[in-house]
PDB file of C-alpha atoms in Angstrom:
ATOM      1  CA  MET A  17     -90.460-121.060 -98.071  1.00  0.00           C
ATOM      2  CA  GLN A  18     -90.926-117.684-100.156  1.00  0.00           C
ATOM      3  CA  SER A  19     -90.400-116.011 -96.807  1.00  0.00           C
ATOM      4  CA  LEU A  20     -87.297-117.864 -96.938  1.00  0.00           C
ATOM      5  CA  GLY A  21     -86.205-116.917-100.598  1.00  0.00           C
ATOM      6  CA  SER A  22     -86.827-112.694-100.168  1.00  0.00           C
ATOM      7  CA  LEU A  23     -84.762-112.867 -96.703  1.00  0.00           C
ATOM      8  CA  PHE A  24     -81.809-114.826 -97.970  1.00  0.00           C
ATOM      9  CA  SER A  25     -82.217-112.425-101.301  1.00  0.00           C
ATOM     10  CA  GLY A  26     -82.549-109.333 -99.374  1.00  0.00           C
ATOM     11  CA  ILE A  27     -78.997-110.157 -96.884  1.00  0.00           C
ATOM     12  CA  VAL A  28     -77.364-111.135-101.880  1.00  0.00           C
ATOM     13  CA  ILE A  29     -78.387-107.341-102.004  1.00  0.00           C
ATOM     14  CA  PHE A  30     -76.901-106.115 -98.628  1.00  0.00           C
ATOM     15  CA  ILE A  31     -73.506-108.129 -99.411  1.00  0.00           C
ATOM     16  CA  LEU A  32     -73.850-106.847-102.788  1.00  0.00           C
ATOM     17  CA  VAL A  33     -73.939-103.156-101.504  1.00  0.00           C
ATOM     18  CA  ILE A  34     -71.815-102.869 -98.699  1.00  0.00           C
ATOM     19  CA  GLY A  35     -68.807-104.536-101.287  1.00  0.00           C
ATOM     20  CA  GLY A  36     -69.840-101.856-104.020  1.00  0.00           C
ATOM     21  CA  MET A  37     -68.907 -99.253-101.238  1.00  0.00           C
ATOM     22  CA  SER A  38     -65.992-100.988-100.149  1.00  0.00           C
ATOM     23  CA  CYS A  39     -64.372-100.630-103.782  1.00  0.00           C
ATOM     24  CA  PHE A  40     -63.579 -97.750-103.980  1.00  0.00           C
ATOM     25  CA  HIS A  41     -61.370 -94.787-101.652  1.00  0.00           C
ATOM     26  CA  ILE A  42     -61.009 -91.287-101.840  1.00  0.00           C
ATOM     27  CA  VAL A  43     -57.193 -89.791-101.403  1.00  0.00           C
ATOM     28  CA  PRO A  44     -58.134 -86.296 -99.205  1.00  0.00           C
ATOM     29  CA  PRO A  45     -56.004 -83.465-100.976  1.00  0.00           C
ATOM     30  CA  GLY A  46     -52.550 -83.442-100.039  1.00  0.00           C
ATOM     31  CA  HIS A  47     -52.394 -86.637 -98.610  1.00  0.00           C
ATOM     32  CA  ARG A  48     -51.290 -89.890-100.403  1.00  0.00           C
ATOM     33  CA  GLY A  49     -52.934 -93.557 -99.817  1.00  0.00           C
ATOM     34  CA  ILE A  50     -50.478 -96.156 -98.043  1.00  0.00           C
ATOM     35  CA  VAL A  51     -52.119 -99.729 -99.251  1.00  0.00           C
ATOM     36  CA  ILE A  52     -52.053-102.951 -96.530  1.00  0.00           C
ATOM     37  CA  THR A  53     -53.775-105.386 -98.452  1.00  0.00           C
ATOM     38  CA  LEU A  54     -53.640-108.701 -96.290  1.00  0.00           C
ATOM     39  CA  GLY A  55     -52.043-106.681 -94.254  1.00  0.00           C
ATOM     40  CA  LYS A  56     -48.560-106.534 -95.855  1.00  0.00           C
ATOM     41  CA  VAL A  57     -48.681-103.105 -97.624  1.00  0.00           C
ATOM     42  CA  SER A  58     -47.556-102.685-100.651  1.00  0.00           C
ATOM     43  CA  PRO A  59     -44.991-100.035-101.851  1.00  0.00           C
ATOM     44  CA  GLU A  60     -46.663 -98.384-104.735  1.00  0.00           C
ATOM     45  CA  GLN A  61     -49.079 -95.474-103.398  1.00  0.00           C
ATOM     46  CA  LYS A  62     -52.325 -94.188-104.551  1.00  0.00           C
ATOM     47  CA  PRO A  63     -52.575 -90.374-105.476  1.00  0.00           C
ATOM     48  CA  GLU A  64     -54.960 -87.531-104.453  1.00  0.00           C
ATOM     49  CA  GLY A  65     -59.240 -88.527-105.883  1.00  0.00           C
ATOM     50  CA  LEU A  66     -61.378 -91.798-106.296  1.00  0.00           C
ATOM     51  CA  VAL A  67     -58.918 -94.921-106.491  1.00  0.00           C
ATOM     52  CA  PHE A  68     -60.655 -98.524-106.341  1.00  0.00           C
ATOM     53  CA  LYS A  69     -59.354-101.725-103.968  1.00  0.00           C
ATOM     54  CA  MET A  70     -60.274-104.677-103.919  1.00  0.00           C
ATOM     55  CA  PRO A  71     -63.666-104.957-101.187  1.00  0.00           C
ATOM     56  CA  PHE A  72     -62.185-106.669 -97.419  1.00  0.00           C
ATOM     57  CA  ALA A  73     -58.512-107.355 -98.926  1.00  0.00           C
ATOM     58  CA  GLN A  74     -57.199-104.085 -98.737  1.00  0.00           C
ATOM     59  CA  VAL A  75     -56.590-101.447 -96.636  1.00  0.00           C
ATOM     60  CA  ILE A  76     -55.534 -97.513 -97.505  1.00  0.00           C
ATOM     61  CA  ARG A  77     -54.394 -95.229 -95.091  1.00  0.00           C
ATOM     62  CA  ASP A  78     -54.188 -91.700 -95.680  1.00  0.00           C
ATOM     63  CA  TYR A  79     -50.755 -90.197 -95.510  1.00  0.00           C
ATOM     64  CA  PRO A  80     -49.488 -86.353 -95.491  1.00  0.00           C
ATOM     65  CA  ILE A  81     -47.524 -84.369 -97.409  1.00  0.00           C
ATOM     66  CA  MET A  82     -48.761 -81.255 -97.281  1.00  0.00           C
ATOM     67  CA  GLN A  83     -46.409 -79.036 -94.079  1.00  0.00           C
ATOM     68  CA  LEU A  84     -47.149 -79.796 -91.090  1.00  0.00           C
ATOM     69  CA  LYS A  85     -46.825 -78.528 -88.289  1.00  0.00           C
ATOM     70  CA  ALA A  86     -45.736 -79.433 -83.838  1.00  0.00           C
ATOM     71  CA  ASP A  87     -45.090 -77.503 -81.020  1.00  0.00           C
ATOM     72  CA  GLY A  88     -42.682 -79.032 -78.637  1.00  0.00           C
ATOM     73  CA  GLN A  89     -40.765 -77.965 -75.024  1.00  0.00           C
ATOM     74  CA  SER A  90     -37.878 -78.272 -73.878  1.00  0.00           C
ATOM     75  CA  ALA A  91     -35.985 -78.057 -70.778  1.00  0.00           C
ATOM     76  CA  SER A  92     -32.643 -76.909 -71.442  1.00  0.00           C
ATOM     77  CA  PHE A  93     -29.283 -75.202 -69.053  1.00  0.00           C
ATOM     78  CA  SER A  94     -27.626 -72.893 -70.561  1.00  0.00           C
ATOM     79  CA  SER A  95     -23.570 -72.615 -69.992  1.00  0.00           C
ATOM     80  CA  ASP A  96     -23.658 -70.374 -67.044  1.00  0.00           C
ATOM     81  CA  LEU A  97     -25.771 -73.139 -65.780  1.00  0.00           C
ATOM     82  CA  GLN A  98     -29.054 -71.368 -65.553  1.00  0.00           C
ATOM     83  CA  GLN A  99     -32.438 -73.602 -66.065  1.00  0.00           C
ATOM     84  CA  MET A 100     -34.363 -72.655 -69.186  1.00  0.00           C
ATOM     85  CA  SER A 101     -37.310 -73.483 -70.467  1.00  0.00           C
ATOM     86  CA  ILE A 102     -37.698 -73.646 -74.532  1.00  0.00           C
ATOM     87  CA  SER A 103     -40.615 -73.568 -76.208  1.00  0.00           C
ATOM     88  CA  PHE A 104     -40.068 -74.059 -80.048  1.00  0.00           C
ATOM     89  CA  SER A 105     -42.573 -75.212 -83.091  1.00  0.00           C
ATOM     90  CA  VAL A 106     -41.366 -77.093 -86.559  1.00  0.00           C
ATOM     91  CA  LEU A 107     -42.529 -77.396 -89.573  1.00  0.00           C
ATOM     92  CA  TYR A 108     -41.688 -80.513 -91.481  1.00  0.00           C
ATOM     93  CA  ARG A 109     -42.804 -81.759 -94.387  1.00  0.00           C
ATOM     94  CA  ILE A 110     -42.193 -85.452 -95.649  1.00  0.00           C
ATOM     95  CA  PRO A 111     -41.469 -86.004 -99.300  1.00  0.00           C
ATOM     96  CA  GLU A 112     -43.688 -87.941-101.516  1.00  0.00           C
ATOM     97  CA  SER A 113     -40.487 -90.889-102.044  1.00  0.00           C
ATOM     98  CA  GLN A 114     -40.250 -91.281 -98.236  1.00  0.00           C
ATOM     99  CA  VAL A 115     -43.694 -92.185 -97.508  1.00  0.00           C
ATOM    100  CA  VAL A 116     -44.234 -95.573 -98.209  1.00  0.00           C
ATOM    101  CA  LYS A 117     -40.431 -95.826 -95.585  1.00  0.00           C
ATOM    102  CA  LEU A 118     -42.149 -93.563 -92.789  1.00  0.00           C
ATOM    103  CA  PHE A 119     -45.592 -95.331 -92.686  1.00  0.00           C
ATOM    104  CA  GLN A 120     -43.647 -98.993 -92.332  1.00  0.00           C
ATOM    105  CA  ASN A 121     -40.668 -97.591 -90.135  1.00  0.00           C
ATOM    106  CA  TYR A 122     -42.070 -94.787 -87.701  1.00  0.00           C
ATOM    107  CA  SER A 123     -45.777 -96.419 -86.950  1.00  0.00           C
ATOM    108  CA  GLY A 124     -47.214 -94.301 -88.825  1.00  0.00           C
ATOM    109  CA  ASP A 125     -46.137 -90.894 -87.238  1.00  0.00           C
ATOM    110  CA  PRO A 126     -42.596 -89.669 -88.184  1.00  0.00           C
ATOM    111  CA  TYR A 127     -43.151 -86.026 -85.512  1.00  0.00           C
ATOM    112  CA  SER A 128     -43.157 -88.290 -82.262  1.00  0.00           C
ATOM    113  CA  ASN A 129     -40.754 -91.234 -83.150  1.00  0.00           C
ATOM    114  CA  LEU A 130     -37.934 -89.550 -85.685  1.00  0.00           C
ATOM    115  CA  ILE A 131     -38.116 -85.451 -85.669  1.00  0.00           C
ATOM    116  CA  GLU A 132     -39.067 -84.858 -81.796  1.00  0.00           C
ATOM    117  CA  PRO A 133     -36.065 -86.320 -79.930  1.00  0.00           C
ATOM    118  CA  ARG A 134     -33.806 -84.865 -82.429  1.00  0.00           C
ATOM    119  CA  VAL A 135     -36.047 -81.993 -82.018  1.00  0.00           C
ATOM    120  CA  GLN A 136     -35.226 -82.019 -77.744  1.00  0.00           C
ATOM    121  CA  GLU A 137     -31.449 -83.014 -78.066  1.00  0.00           C
ATOM    122  CA  GLY A 138     -30.545 -80.608 -80.487  1.00  0.00           C
ATOM    123  CA  VAL A 139     -32.006 -77.480 -78.564  1.00  0.00           C
ATOM    124  CA  LYS A 140     -30.027 -78.436 -74.787  1.00  0.00           C
ATOM    125  CA  GLN A 141     -26.803 -78.875 -77.046  1.00  0.00           C
ATOM    126  CA  VAL A 142     -26.947 -75.381 -78.423  1.00  0.00           C
ATOM    127  CA  ALA A 143     -28.380 -73.764 -75.318  1.00  0.00           C
ATOM    128  CA  ALA A 144     -25.994 -75.298 -73.460  1.00  0.00           C
ATOM    129  CA  LEU A 145     -23.398 -73.185 -75.761  1.00  0.00           C
ATOM    130  CA  TYR A 146     -25.132 -69.570 -74.840  1.00  0.00           C
ATOM    131  CA  ARG A 147     -25.164 -67.456 -71.825  1.00  0.00           C
ATOM    132  CA  ALA A 148     -28.702 -67.456 -70.350  1.00  0.00           C
ATOM    133  CA  GLU A 149     -29.259 -64.001 -71.382  1.00  0.00           C
ATOM    134  CA  ASP A 150     -26.742 -63.999 -74.481  1.00  0.00           C
ATOM    135  CA  LEU A 151     -28.999 -66.842 -75.676  1.00  0.00           C
ATOM    136  CA  VAL A 152     -32.240 -64.095 -75.269  1.00  0.00           C
ATOM    137  CA  LYS A 153     -29.823 -61.640 -77.060  1.00  0.00           C
ATOM    138  CA  HIS A 154     -29.492 -64.256 -79.834  1.00  0.00           C
ATOM    139  CA  ARG A 155     -32.381 -66.761 -80.390  1.00  0.00           C
ATOM    140  CA  GLU A 156     -32.297 -66.881 -84.754  1.00  0.00           C
ATOM    141  CA  LYS A 157     -28.853 -67.469 -84.269  1.00  0.00           C
ATOM    142  CA  ALA A 158     -28.960 -70.187 -81.970  1.00  0.00           C
ATOM    143  CA  LYS A 159     -31.697 -71.821 -83.844  1.00  0.00           C
ATOM    144  CA  ASN A 160     -30.528 -71.671 -86.823  1.00  0.00           C
ATOM    145  CA  GLU A 161     -27.557 -73.777 -85.159  1.00  0.00           C
ATOM    146  CA  VAL A 162     -30.743 -76.347 -83.931  1.00  0.00           C
ATOM    147  CA  LEU A 163     -31.398 -76.617 -87.662  1.00  0.00           C
ATOM    148  CA  GLU A 164     -28.191 -77.606 -88.757  1.00  0.00           C
ATOM    149  CA  ARG A 165     -27.615 -80.265 -86.081  1.00  0.00           C
ATOM    150  CA  ILE A 166     -31.451 -81.432 -86.974  1.00  0.00           C
ATOM    151  CA  HIS A 167     -30.616 -81.745 -90.343  1.00  0.00           C
ATOM    152  CA  GLY A 168     -27.597 -83.695 -90.241  1.00  0.00           C
ATOM    153  CA  SER A 169     -28.978 -85.939 -87.974  1.00  0.00           C
ATOM    154  CA  ILE A 170     -32.486 -86.579 -90.229  1.00  0.00           C
ATOM    155  CA  GLY A 171     -30.575 -86.264 -93.710  1.00  0.00           C
ATOM    156  CA  GLU A 172     -33.287 -86.573 -96.332  1.00  0.00           C
ATOM    157  CA  VAL A 173     -35.611 -88.943 -94.925  1.00  0.00           C
ATOM    158  CA  LEU A 174     -38.229 -85.909 -93.623  1.00  0.00           C
ATOM    159  CA  LYS A 175     -37.323 -82.317 -94.819  1.00  0.00           C
ATOM    160  CA  ILE A 176     -36.603 -79.863 -91.950  1.00  0.00           C
ATOM    161  CA  GLU A 177     -38.719 -76.311 -93.459  1.00  0.00           C
ATOM    162  CA  ASP A 178     -38.379 -73.945 -90.448  1.00  0.00           C
ATOM    163  CA  LEU A 179     -37.590 -73.819 -86.696  1.00  0.00           C
ATOM    164  CA  ILE A 180     -39.359 -71.164 -84.348  1.00  0.00           C
ATOM    165  CA  ILE A 181     -38.737 -71.239 -81.040  1.00  0.00           C
ATOM    166  CA  THR A 182     -41.230 -69.490 -79.748  1.00  0.00           C
ATOM    167  CA  ASN A 183     -40.307 -68.544 -76.668  1.00  0.00           C
ATOM    168  CA  ILE A 184     -37.490 -68.906 -73.249  1.00  0.00           C
ATOM    169  CA  ASP A 185     -38.619 -69.125 -70.258  1.00  0.00           C
ATOM    170  CA  LEU A 186     -36.403 -67.729 -67.422  1.00  0.00           C
ATOM    171  CA  SER A 187     -37.304 -68.073 -63.587  1.00  0.00           C
ATOM    172  CA  ASP A 188     -38.194 -64.325 -62.205  1.00  0.00           C
ATOM    173  CA  GLN A 189     -34.292 -63.885 -60.076  1.00  0.00           C
ATOM    174  CA  LEU A 190     -32.776 -64.257 -63.630  1.00  0.00           C
ATOM    175  CA  GLU A 191     -35.691 -62.263 -65.330  1.00  0.00           C
ATOM    176  CA  HIS A 192     -34.853 -59.136 -63.136  1.00  0.00           C
ATOM    177  CA  ALA A 193     -31.546 -59.560 -62.779  1.00  0.00           C
ATOM    178  CA  ILE A 194     -31.918 -58.910 -66.667  1.00  0.00           C
ATOM    179  CA  GLU A 195     -33.873 -56.342 -66.832  1.00  0.00           C
ATOM    180  CA  GLN A 196     -31.815 -54.826 -64.187  1.00  0.00           C
ATOM    181  CA  LYS A 197     -28.408 -54.990 -66.490  1.00  0.00           C
ATOM    182  CA  VAL A 198     -30.317 -53.475 -68.620  1.00  0.00           C
ATOM    183  CA  VAL A 199     -31.645 -50.454 -67.511  1.00  0.00           C
ATOM    184  CA  ARG A 200     -27.650 -49.833 -66.534  1.00  0.00           C
ATOM    185  CA  GLU A 201     -26.288 -49.673 -69.410  1.00  0.00           C
ATOM    186  CA  GLN A 202     -28.765 -47.791 -70.316  1.00  0.00           C
ATOM    187  CA  GLU A 203     -28.403 -45.095 -67.737  1.00  0.00           C
ATOM    188  CA  ALA A 204     -24.544 -45.134 -68.407  1.00  0.00           C
ATOM    189  CA  LEU A 205     -24.774 -44.706 -73.031  1.00  0.00           C
ATOM    190  CA  ALA A 206     -26.970 -41.354 -71.790  1.00  0.00           C
ATOM    191  CA  LYS A 207     -24.251 -40.526 -69.600  1.00  0.00           C
ATOM    192  CA  SER A 208     -21.683 -40.879 -71.709  1.00  0.00           C
ATOM    193  CA  PHE A 209     -23.808 -39.664 -75.173  1.00  0.00           C
ATOM    194  CA  GLU A 210     -24.100 -36.377 -72.289  1.00  0.00           C
ATOM    195  CA  LEU A 211     -20.105 -35.993 -71.822  1.00  0.00           C
ATOM    196  CA  GLU A 212     -19.389 -36.925 -75.033  1.00  0.00           C
ATOM    197  CA  LYS A 213     -21.527 -33.544 -76.218  1.00  0.00           C
ATOM    198  CA  GLU A 214     -19.925 -31.459 -74.073  1.00  0.00           C
ATOM    199  CA  LYS A 215     -16.571 -32.335 -74.330  1.00  0.00           C
ATOM    200  CA  ARG A 216     -17.679 -31.332 -78.609  1.00  0.00           C
ATOM    201  CA  GLN A 217     -18.763 -27.836 -77.473  1.00  0.00           C
ATOM    202  CA  ALA A 218     -15.586 -27.067 -75.716  1.00  0.00           C
ATOM    203  CA  ASP A 219     -13.727 -28.345 -78.405  1.00  0.00           C
ATOM    204  CA  ILE A 220     -16.062 -25.761 -80.197  1.00  0.00           C
ATOM    205  CA  THR A 221     -15.222 -22.975 -77.818  1.00  0.00           C
ATOM    206  CA  LEU A 222     -12.102 -23.408 -77.648  1.00  0.00           C
ATOM    207  CA  VAL A 223     -11.911 -23.915 -81.696  1.00  0.00           C
ATOM    208  CA  GLN A 224     -13.664 -20.343 -81.352  1.00  0.00           C
ATOM    209  CA  ALA A 225     -11.859 -18.556 -78.754  1.00  0.00           C
ATOM    210  CA  GLU A 226      -7.897 -19.825 -80.830  1.00  0.00           C
ATOM    211  CA  ALA A 227      -9.664 -18.172 -83.790  1.00  0.00           C
ATOM    212  CA  GLU A 228      -9.784 -15.062 -82.122  1.00  0.00           C
ATOM    213  CA  ALA A 229      -7.234 -14.850 -80.209  1.00  0.00           C
ATOM    214  CA  LYS A 230      -4.995 -15.715 -83.462  1.00  0.00           C
ATOM    215  CA  ALA A 231      -7.674 -12.506 -85.596  1.00  0.00           C
ATOM    216  CA  VAL A 232      -6.494 -10.042 -82.643  1.00  0.00           C
ATOM    217  CA  LYS A 233      -2.865 -10.678 -82.719  1.00  0.00           C
ATOM    218  CA  VAL A 234      -2.680 -10.797 -86.792  1.00  0.00           C
ATOM    219  CA  LYS A 235      -4.874  -7.440 -86.685  1.00  0.00           C
ATOM    220  CA  GLY A 236      -2.077  -6.616 -83.789  1.00  0.00           C
ATOM    221  CA  ASP A 237       1.118  -7.068 -85.789  1.00  0.00           C
ATOM    222  CA  ALA A 238      -0.987  -5.628 -89.024  1.00  0.00           C
ATOM    223  CA  LEU A 239      -1.336  -2.648 -87.041  1.00  0.00           C
ATOM    224  CA  LYS A 240       2.554  -2.516 -85.641  1.00  0.00           C
ATOM    225  CA  GLU A 241       4.198  -2.959 -88.843  1.00  0.00           C
ATOM    226  CA  ALA A 242       1.454   0.070 -90.312  1.00  0.00           C
ATOM    227  CA  PRO A 243       0.051   2.589 -87.590  1.00  0.00           C
ATOM    228  CA  ARG A 244      -1.163   4.519 -90.840  1.00  0.00           C
ATOM    229  CA  VAL A 245      -3.940   1.979 -90.858  1.00  0.00           C
ATOM    230  CA  ILE A 246      -5.567   3.038 -88.243  1.00  0.00           C
ATOM    231  CA  ASP A 247      -5.858   6.806 -89.307  1.00  0.00           C
ATOM    232  CA  LEU A 248      -7.320   5.225 -92.090  1.00  0.00           C
ATOM    233  CA  GLU A 249      -9.708   3.197 -90.368  1.00  0.00           C
ATOM    234  CA  ILE A 250     -10.702   7.029 -87.869  1.00  0.00           C
ATOM    235  CA  ALA A 251     -11.434   7.978 -91.564  1.00  0.00           C
ATOM    236  CA  GLN A 252     -13.139   6.216 -92.705  1.00  0.00           C
ATOM    237  CA  ARG A 253     -16.020   6.050 -89.796  1.00  0.00           C
ATOM    238  CA  TRP A 254     -15.893   9.498 -89.487  1.00  0.00           C
ATOM    239  CA  ASP A 255     -19.572  11.099 -89.468  1.00  0.00           C
ATOM    240  CA  GLY A 256     -18.264  14.894 -90.900  1.00  0.00           C
ATOM    241  CA  LYS A 257     -19.159  16.491 -87.402  1.00  0.00           C
ATOM    242  CA  ALA A 258     -16.672  17.914 -85.971  1.00  0.00           C
ATOM    243  CA  PRO A 259     -14.899  15.896 -81.792  1.00  0.00           C
ATOM    244  CA  LEU A 260     -16.185  17.180 -78.362  1.00  0.00           C
ATOM    245  CA  SER A 261     -12.211  17.345 -77.355  1.00  0.00           C
ATOM    246  CA  VAL A 262      -8.326  17.123 -78.807  1.00  0.00           C
ATOM    247  CA  SER A 263      -5.704  15.423 -77.131  1.00  0.00           C
ATOM    248  CA  VAL A 264      -2.241  17.015 -76.436  1.00  0.00           C
ATOM    249  CA  GLY A 265       0.372  15.258 -75.863  1.00  0.00           C
ATOM    250  CA  THR A 266       0.192  12.815 -78.222  1.00  0.00           C
ATOM    251  CA  ASN A 267       3.866  12.362 -77.571  1.00  0.00           C
ATOM    252  CA  SER A 268       4.588  12.822 -73.450  1.00  0.00           C
ATOM    253  CA  PRO A 269       3.730  10.457 -70.849  1.00  0.00           C
ATOM    254  CA  ALA A 270       0.419  11.664 -69.963  1.00  0.00           C
ATOM    255  CA  ASN A 271      -2.243  12.755 -72.702  1.00  0.00           C
ATOM    256  CA  VAL A 272      -4.912  15.213 -71.799  1.00  0.00           C
ATOM    257  CA  LEU A 273      -8.022  15.903 -73.543  1.00  0.00           C
ATOM    258  CA  LEU A 274      -9.548  19.567 -74.254  1.00  0.00           C
ATOM    259  CA  PRO A 275     -13.084  20.648 -74.919  1.00  0.00           C
ATOM    260  CA  LEU A 276     -13.734  22.185 -77.901  1.00  0.00           C
ATOM    261  CA  SER A 277     -16.636  25.153 -78.487  1.00  0.00           C
ATOM    262  CA  ARG A 278     -18.936  24.167 -80.883  1.00  0.00           C
ATOM    263  CA  ALA A 279     -20.489  26.889 -82.937  1.00  0.00           C
ATOM    264  CA  GLU A 280     -24.057  26.887 -81.576  1.00  0.00           C
ATOM    265  CA  ASP A 281     -22.426  27.250 -78.306  1.00  0.00           C
ATOM    266  CA  ARG A 282     -21.753  30.695 -79.513  1.00  0.00           C
TER     267      ARG A 282
END
């Protein structure tokens, strides 16, 4: 009889311990606690830290309100009917005011039920507006257009922080064609630069030649107006030594140069 009483006491103590442990729950940082009482969700949420709950009757589910990241991939077609595989990452946050509503309406996983379908749709719609080559070049612009569509379809229920297009996978044939086009464009650009350089050099040479011709003409005109300038220039350049020859008959059709004997030759 005594052993039966001890067993009963042990069971009671065990139930009390389990019940006492079930009275508390710790909500981790960056989360809010969703209180479910006998299957019914409470409109009030619990903050971070230690919270009290009714044992056996209440369950608390932790729901994140910090920024979350989810990766995805979309098979899309460009405007020139090129098939592409676009990889992306979505950064999103659950507003604290929407925690209970999202938990009830989207089975606790708003990304797969609310965000991802709209991201897939937005990526496909925007990709169809670009040629495959242009989509690769204007990735940032396309990303902003997708974000605008997502914000319009989701509204304020969820906050989409950012969308990152991590990769645009094209077919091998298309990638090779784009590479060859880039090579040809670079070669054409280099040739255009050389031609422009030669043209500039030719322009410089022409300007120099015109300047020299103009200078010669100006000098010639000046000599015609003042022939004595030549004598003045000769006098300025004379080194003080007697000339070795003189010109005779400067007024005749043919000039004659006669040698002069120098003093040291005598």
